[in-house]
Amino acid sequence: MNILIVSAEASPFAKTGGLADAVSGLGRALDLKGNSVKILIPRYYCISKDSLELCKSALLISTGWSEITVNVYRARNSVFYESGSLEYIFIDNEKLYGRDGIYGSDYEPDYHDNPLRFSVLSRSAFAFCRSINWIPDIIHSNDWSTALVPVILNLFERKNFPHTKTVFTIHNLGYQGSYPDAAYRLLGLPESCKYDCHLARFGGINLLQAGICSSDFITTVSKKFMEEAMTPQGGFGLDGILRGMSDVFEGIVNGADSTEWNPLIDRYIPVHYSKDDLTGKRICREALQKTFGLKTDPDVPVIGIICRLVEQKGIAELFAPYYGAMYRMCSDFNAQFVVVGSGEKWCENEIHSLTGRFENFGSYIGYSEKISHIVEAGSDLFLMPSKYEPCGLNQIYSMLYGTIPVVRATGGLDDTVISWADNPDKATGFKFYDLTPDAVYNTVKWALSVFEDKAAVRKMQHNGMSSDFSWSAS
């Protein structure tokens, strides 16, 4: 089949979270199954033209009320892998995408012209396919930023793509592309489409809602999150729509790209290791401790955290001054903590404060692919106290690297981690249910007490590393 995946992010080029890894991993897996796959994203300022080749120049894109030109670049997946025909395609317009951020910046968290930026991306998908006479059997769009793809197909492009089907994946219901009514003009659509295409919502517009209602099939990234999304508590206001479309709605856990996340071949870690020989993991732990300026003690458990510092990730319960559990854990537990992430400024400031205050706490504000791999390989436990988590990939990476996850039982975290309390023989981690600082504190305390039983730890590591989280399984 011909498959076009349209996304705002894709690893290794542009990434703010798990969406980028999921898009590239799925594309790679579909490619290896013999499909012709292209992944289309914008060329942001961070993506150098030096690694790309121009394949279309001055491609005209209608914005509804005017036309703009974009250049189209290409990078073959073989740049990163030894084989495969997967192609990354980049839509280039300096005014729209030549910025430091993907969705926003420190000064403007959500760019005011995002409806225009991502409308142009969605329209460019069809213009590019027409320009090379390549017709997808399936167009797969992802989250609110590409939700206009099925809308534009149904409105304007059916004569050129008569048999193309659309799949829309919800990676995070908490981000819906909601804008005031005045932003509708940036989409370049007829006024009647606001209602006909389900864009109108509560006096404004909602791009995610339109993408859901306009697609042939809808997926989300775990069974548990699919169930949660159809409830008033977990549906972020769209639960009624999703219940009404339950016959074309499926939850499928994201896979892990074994070419990128595999301790046997990981290019970022100092020593490789396997489930049958974990010697290298001890060396990776020492490298992790040195990276974060911690004491290189082989007997002190290291607890890793990698996340966006936003409410969804339970940062208040972890880091809020006089409330969160981290201060108490650093004070009370014979363990080391490392944090990688960026986001809300109050949280970044608190992490800086903890780093200066405790010798057993290290941090990296920002994101580094290399450091993230070292954290996964070198940590003993990995903490994810998410308020909600559609899928989560870090708990999967952790298990594959012999790092035991401690997670809140929500969404994909509940689907993928088998708790020690439920089945010690098959356990791969620890779960808790109430999102409170005490629940976080007590579950980490429980995990550290079990960690003293080396045979139990080794069993959990083996169980996790033996799990099949491949895209083939998904």
Coordinates of C-alpha atoms in Angstrom, one line a residue, residues 148 150-152 154-155 184 189-200 206-207 209-214:
L148 CA -7.5 19.2 9.0
P150 CA -9.4 14.5 6.5
V151 CA -11.5 17.7 6.4
I152 CA -9.6 19.0 3.4
N154 CA -13.5 15.5 2.0
L155 CA -14.1 19.1 1.0
Y184 CA -11.5 30.4 11.8
L189 CA -12.4 27.4 4.7
P190 CA -15.9 28.5 3.6
E191 CA -18.1 29.7 6.5
S192 CA -20.5 26.9 6.2
C193 CA -17.8 24.3 6.8
K194 CA -17.4 25.5 10.4
Y195 CA -20.6 23.6 11.2
D196 CA -20.7 21.0 8.3
C197 CA -17.2 19.8 9.2
H198 CA -17.7 19.9 13.0
L199 CA -15.2 22.7 13.6
A200 CA -17.5 24.8 15.7
N206 CA -11.9 22.8 17.8
L207 CA -9.5 21.2 15.2
Q209 CA -13.1 17.4 17.0
A210 CA -13.2 18.1 13.3
G211 CA -10.4 15.5 12.6
I212 CA -12.2 12.9 14.7
C213 CA -15.6 13.4 13.0
S214 CA -14.2 13.6 9.4

